[in-house]
Structures are given as C-alpha cells and as structure tokens.
Coordinates of C-alpha atoms in Angstrom, one line a residue:
M1 CA 16.5 -18.0 15.3
T2 CA 14.5 -19.0 12.2
Y3 CA 11.6 -16.9 11.1
K4 CA 9.4 -17.1 8.0
D5 CA 8.5 -14.3 5.6
Q6 CA 5.3 -14.1 3.6
L7 CA 6.8 -16.1 0.8
K8 CA 7.4 -18.9 3.3
R9 CA 11.1 -18.4 3.0
D10 CA 13.3 -19.1 6.1
I11 CA 15.0 -16.0 7.6
Q12 CA 17.9 -16.8 9.9
L13 CA 18.7 -14.1 12.6
K14 CA 21.2 -14.5 15.3
N15 CA 19.7 -11.6 17.4
T16 CA 17.0 -9.0 17.3
P17 CA 17.9 -6.8 14.4
K18 CA 19.1 -3.3 15.4
R19 CA 20.1 -2.0 12.0
I20 CA 17.1 -2.1 9.5
I21 CA 16.9 -1.1 5.9
S22 CA 13.4 -0.7 4.6
L23 CA 12.8 -0.6 0.8
V24 CA 9.0 -0.2 1.0
P25 CA 7.4 3.2 1.9
S26 CA 4.4 1.8 3.8
Q27 CA 6.6 -0.6 5.8
T28 CA 9.0 2.3 6.7
E29 CA 6.0 4.2 8.2
L30 CA 4.9 1.1 10.0
L31 CA 8.3 0.6 11.6
V32 CA 8.3 4.2 12.8
D33 CA 4.8 3.8 14.3
L34 CA 5.9 0.6 16.0
G35 CA 8.7 2.6 17.8
L36 CA 11.6 1.4 15.7
E37 CA 12.7 4.6 14.1
A38 CA 16.0 4.6 15.9
S39 CA 16.9 1.2 14.4
I40 CA 16.2 2.3 10.8
V41 CA 19.5 3.1 8.9
G42 CA 18.3 3.2 5.3
V43 CA 15.2 4.0 3.3
T44 CA 14.1 4.7 -0.2
K45 CA 13.5 8.1 -1.9
F46 CA 9.8 7.3 -1.8
C47 CA 9.6 6.8 2.0
V48 CA 7.6 10.1 2.5
H49 CA 6.1 9.3 5.8
P50 CA 7.2 10.6 8.2
K51 CA 8.5 13.5 6.1
H52 CA 11.8 13.8 8.0
M53 CA 12.9 10.2 7.3
R54 CA 14.6 11.0 4.0
L55 CA 16.6 13.7 5.8
S56 CA 17.5 11.8 8.9
K57 CA 18.3 8.4 7.3
A58 CA 20.5 7.2 4.4
V59 CA 18.5 7.1 1.1
V60 CA 19.6 4.0 -0.7
G61 CA 17.7 4.4 -4.0
G62 CA 14.1 3.7 -5.0
T63 CA 11.9 0.6 -4.8
K64 CA 13.1 -0.8 -8.2
Q65 CA 16.7 0.5 -8.3
I66 CA 19.1 0.7 -5.4
H67 CA 22.7 1.7 -4.6
I68 CA 24.1 -1.6 -3.5
E69 CA 27.3 -0.2 -2.2
K70 CA 25.4 2.3 0.0
I71 CA 23.5 -0.6 1.5
K72 CA 26.6 -2.6 2.1
A73 CA 28.2 0.4 3.9
L74 CA 25.3 0.6 6.3
Y75 CA 25.9 -3.0 7.7
P76 CA 22.2 -3.9 8.0
D77 CA 21.0 -6.7 10.2
I78 CA 17.9 -7.1 8.1
I79 CA 16.5 -5.7 4.9
L80 CA 12.7 -5.4 4.4
C81 CA 11.3 -5.9 0.9
N82 CA 8.0 -6.5 -0.8
K83 CA 7.3 -9.0 -3.6
E84 CA 5.5 -6.5 -5.8
E85 CA 7.4 -3.3 -5.1
N86 CA 10.9 -4.7 -5.3
T87 CA 12.6 -6.9 -8.0
K88 CA 13.9 -10.4 -7.9
E89 CA 17.3 -9.2 -9.1
M90 CA 17.5 -6.7 -6.2
I91 CA 16.6 -9.3 -3.7
S92 CA 19.2 -11.7 -5.0
E93 CA 21.9 -9.1 -4.6
L94 CA 20.6 -8.0 -1.1
E95 CA 20.7 -11.6 0.2
D96 CA 24.5 -11.5 -0.1
I97 CA 24.5 -8.6 2.4
A98 CA 21.9 -9.4 5.1
P99 CA 18.8 -11.5 5.7
V100 CA 15.9 -10.3 3.5
H101 CA 12.3 -10.4 4.7
I102 CA 9.7 -10.2 1.9
S103 CA 6.1 -9.2 2.4
D104 CA 3.4 -10.3 0.0
I105 CA 0.1 -8.5 0.6
Y106 CA -3.3 -9.3 -1.1
N107 CA -5.8 -8.7 1.7
L108 CA -6.3 -7.5 5.3
E109 CA -5.3 -10.8 6.8
D110 CA -1.9 -10.5 5.0
C111 CA -1.5 -7.0 6.5
F112 CA -2.2 -8.3 10.0
E113 CA 0.2 -11.2 9.5
L114 CA 3.0 -8.9 8.4
I115 CA 2.5 -6.7 11.4
S116 CA 2.6 -9.7 13.7
M117 CA 5.7 -11.0 11.9
Y118 CA 7.5 -7.7 12.7
G119 CA 6.4 -8.1 16.3
E120 CA 8.2 -11.5 16.5
I121 CA 11.3 -10.4 14.6
F122 CA 11.8 -7.1 16.5
N123 CA 10.6 -8.4 19.9
I124 CA 7.6 -6.0 20.1
T125 CA 4.7 -8.4 20.1
R126 CA 2.6 -6.3 22.6
T127 CA 3.0 -3.2 20.4
T128 CA 2.0 -5.0 17.2
S129 CA -0.9 -6.8 18.8
T130 CA -2.3 -3.5 20.0
L131 CA -1.9 -2.0 16.5
V132 CA -3.7 -4.9 14.8
A133 CA -6.5 -4.7 17.4
N134 CA -7.0 -1.0 16.9
I135 CA -7.2 -1.4 13.1
K136 CA -9.8 -4.1 13.6
L137 CA -11.8 -1.8 15.9
Q138 CA -11.8 1.0 13.2
R139 CA -12.8 -1.6 10.6
E140 CA -15.7 -3.0 12.7
A141 CA -17.0 0.5 13.5
F142 CA -17.0 1.5 9.9
Q143 CA -18.8 -1.7 8.8
V144 CA -21.6 -1.0 11.3
Q145 CA -22.0 2.4 9.6
L146 CA -22.3 0.7 6.2
Q147 CA -25.1 -1.6 7.1
N148 CA -28.3 -1.2 5.1
K149 CA -26.5 1.2 2.7
D150 CA -26.6 0.7 -1.1
K151 CA -23.2 0.1 -2.6
L152 CA -22.1 2.4 -5.4
K153 CA -20.1 1.2 -8.3
V154 CA -16.6 2.7 -8.8
A155 CA -13.9 2.8 -11.5
Y156 CA -10.6 3.5 -9.8
F157 CA -7.9 5.0 -12.0
I158 CA -4.2 4.7 -11.1
W159 CA -2.5 6.0 -14.3
K160 CA -2.7 8.2 -17.3
N161 CA -0.9 7.7 -20.7
P162 CA -2.0 4.9 -20.8
W163 CA -5.1 5.0 -18.8
M164 CA -4.9 2.2 -16.2
V165 CA -7.4 1.1 -13.5
A166 CA -7.3 -1.2 -10.5
A167 CA -9.1 -4.4 -11.3
S168 CA -9.1 -7.6 -9.1
N169 CA -6.3 -9.6 -7.5
N170 CA -4.6 -6.6 -5.9
F171 CA -4.7 -4.8 -2.5
I172 CA -6.5 -1.7 -3.9
D173 CA -9.4 -3.8 -5.0
V174 CA -9.6 -5.2 -1.5
M175 CA -9.7 -1.7 -0.1
I176 CA -12.3 -0.5 -2.6
K177 CA -14.5 -3.3 -1.2
E178 CA -13.5 -2.4 2.4
A179 CA -14.6 1.2 1.7
G180 CA -18.1 -0.1 0.8
F181 CA -17.9 0.2 -3.0
I182 CA -18.2 -2.2 -5.9
N183 CA -15.2 -2.2 -8.4
V184 CA -16.7 -2.2 -11.9
F185 CA -13.5 -3.9 -13.2
E186 CA -13.6 -6.7 -10.7
D187 CA -14.0 -9.3 -13.6
E188 CA -10.5 -8.3 -14.9
T189 CA -7.2 -8.8 -13.1
R190 CA -4.4 -6.6 -11.8
Y191 CA -4.1 -3.2 -13.5
P192 CA -5.5 -3.3 -17.1
E193 CA -4.9 -0.6 -19.6
I194 CA -8.2 0.8 -20.9
D195 CA -9.6 3.5 -23.3
L196 CA -12.1 6.1 -22.0
N197 CA -14.7 4.6 -24.3
N198 CA -14.5 1.3 -22.5
S199 CA -18.1 0.2 -22.0
T200 CA -17.5 -1.0 -18.4
L201 CA -17.1 2.7 -17.4
N202 CA -20.8 3.2 -18.2
E203 CA -21.6 1.0 -15.2
A204 CA -19.7 3.2 -12.7
D205 CA -21.6 5.7 -10.4
L206 CA -18.3 7.2 -9.3
I207 CA -14.9 7.6 -11.0
F208 CA -12.0 7.8 -8.5
L209 CA -8.7 9.3 -9.6
S210 CA -6.0 8.2 -7.3
S211 CA -3.4 10.6 -5.9
E212 CA -0.8 7.9 -6.5
P213 CA 1.1 6.4 -8.3
F214 CA 0.0 8.9 -11.0
P215 CA -0.6 12.2 -9.2
F216 CA -4.1 13.1 -10.5
K217 CA -5.0 16.7 -9.8
E218 CA -8.1 18.8 -10.0
D219 CA -7.6 19.7 -13.7
H220 CA -8.0 16.0 -14.5
I221 CA -11.5 16.1 -13.0
I222 CA -12.4 18.7 -15.6
E223 CA -11.0 16.4 -18.3
F224 CA -13.1 13.4 -17.1
Q225 CA -16.2 15.5 -16.5
K226 CA -16.2 16.4 -20.2
E227 CA -16.2 12.7 -21.0
F228 CA -18.6 11.6 -18.3
P229 CA -20.9 14.6 -17.5
E230 CA -23.4 12.5 -15.6
K231 CA -20.9 10.9 -13.3
T232 CA -19.3 12.0 -10.0
I233 CA -15.5 12.3 -10.3
K234 CA -13.3 12.5 -7.3
I235 CA -9.6 12.7 -6.4
V236 CA -9.0 10.1 -3.7
D237 CA -6.0 9.6 -1.4
G238 CA -4.2 6.7 -2.9
E239 CA -2.2 6.0 0.2
L240 CA -5.4 5.2 2.1
F241 CA -6.4 2.7 -0.6
S242 CA -3.0 1.0 -1.0
W243 CA -0.7 1.4 2.0
Y244 CA -1.0 -1.7 4.1
G245 CA 0.8 -0.8 7.4
S246 CA -0.2 1.5 10.2
R247 CA -1.8 3.9 7.7
L248 CA -4.8 1.6 7.8
L249 CA -5.7 3.3 11.1
L250 CA -6.7 6.3 9.0
S251 CA -8.4 4.5 6.1
Y252 CA -11.8 3.8 7.6
S253 CA -12.5 7.3 8.8
Y254 CA -11.4 8.5 5.4
F255 CA -13.8 6.1 3.7
Q256 CA -16.6 7.5 5.9
T257 CA -15.9 11.0 4.5
L258 CA -16.2 9.6 1.0
H259 CA -19.6 8.3 1.7
D260 CA -20.7 11.4 3.5
K261 CA -19.8 13.5 0.3
T262 CA -21.5 11.2 -2.2

C-alpha cells in the first residue's frame, strides 16, 4: 500500500505496521491515546507522556541525535518523524532501515490531517475520527466563550540566554491566537532573538514564560517583574501551546483558565 506523509512523500507499506518507533514526543503520546502503545518499540528520551514510556520502551536517543544501531536492532515497520524536530541527516539514515513518515505542522488543519493519516496507516480510522471530532468540539465551545471579549496582547518567551520569543510562522503562534490572544511579535517570523529593551515588548499586556523548551520557573517572574513592573507575567504550560497531538484535548480548557486569571 502507498501512503503520503505531510511532505507529500510516498510511504510504501506491505502491511499495517506492528512495530513503531516514534522520534517525536507529542506523536508518541498521540499513539498511546489512539490505543497503539503495545505496538511502540522505541521512543526518545524526551517522550515524557505517558511517564512510563521511557521505562517500558527502548530509548533510542533524542530528537536530534539517535542511536542508529539500537533502531536497527528493533526491526521497526515504520519510523515516525517531524520536519522541524528531526534532522535531514537522521531521516536519510533511517530510510535505510524502515519507511519513514514525516509530519509537518503549522496549523490545526495540519494536526487533524496527521491524526487522520495515522488512522489510515494503522487501520484505526474510527478512533482517529472520534479524536478529531472531540478536539473540534472543545475548540468550538471555547470560541463561544471568547465572543465579545477584548483580546489582550502577549509576548511569548521560549528561551533565555539569548532571549527568544515565538513570532509568526510556527505552531505556537497559531495556538496563541487559538487561545484568544494577539502575538505582539506576529510581524516577525519563527523564533527571533530579542533584548529586553525591545520596543515591541511595550505593546504587550501579558508576558508569557513557557515551561518548555526553556524551563522557566517562578524566579524568572521576579526577574521580569523588575523590568516590566506594570505588566502581568505568567508561567504557561508550553506543552499546551506546542504539542499538536491528543494533548489538544486539554488545551482549550487550559486557555480558559488563563483568561479567568487575567
């Protein structure tokens, strides 16, 4: 059977894959929530959800560096990757071992497409259709709550030393908008480095410090509050702004709590 991945590459599979390696944390969690945990044979050291996965499955490296011999020894039927999180060099090596499916996520429609692709590949279309429908229900209910509410402006920090923020053309920016906020750096692209004296920060009503990839903590709030005494500074759950699998089921209720507390 021939399938397509999100880069429009052909993926040739003889049968429904029974031995899966996932090199993307959010996709690992998605597989588990789709009932495929028993088929997963390898994960990364960053696959933290569910917590037991790194104990019960072979850890084959990270998202940028892998143990290629470990992967070969697992005899995977398919390897699941992501364009942004994994490297071209890795994927080239992996294609000599098994078919590689690459995701490429920029918006919610891409998320729904990926889930549906997994439904076809793993022969679980009813399960994936239900998941997509449930995420859409959560989304629609939240959008009703947002009606007639003023949108606050946000600066979303993802890194320190150097300071980096989420701008446009990435999934975090999409989720900032999904959450009902305006990204003050939307006129820039990707993840620009900035100084704390950047004039654009003056436009922000809120400064969000993400829990990942840099693990911002409460003491960083104090640091920012000295620089911006008039602004509201919050630590936010980075997974709920950047994980694009089944964790989306939790995102909208979390976004509601952010509004309730501002």
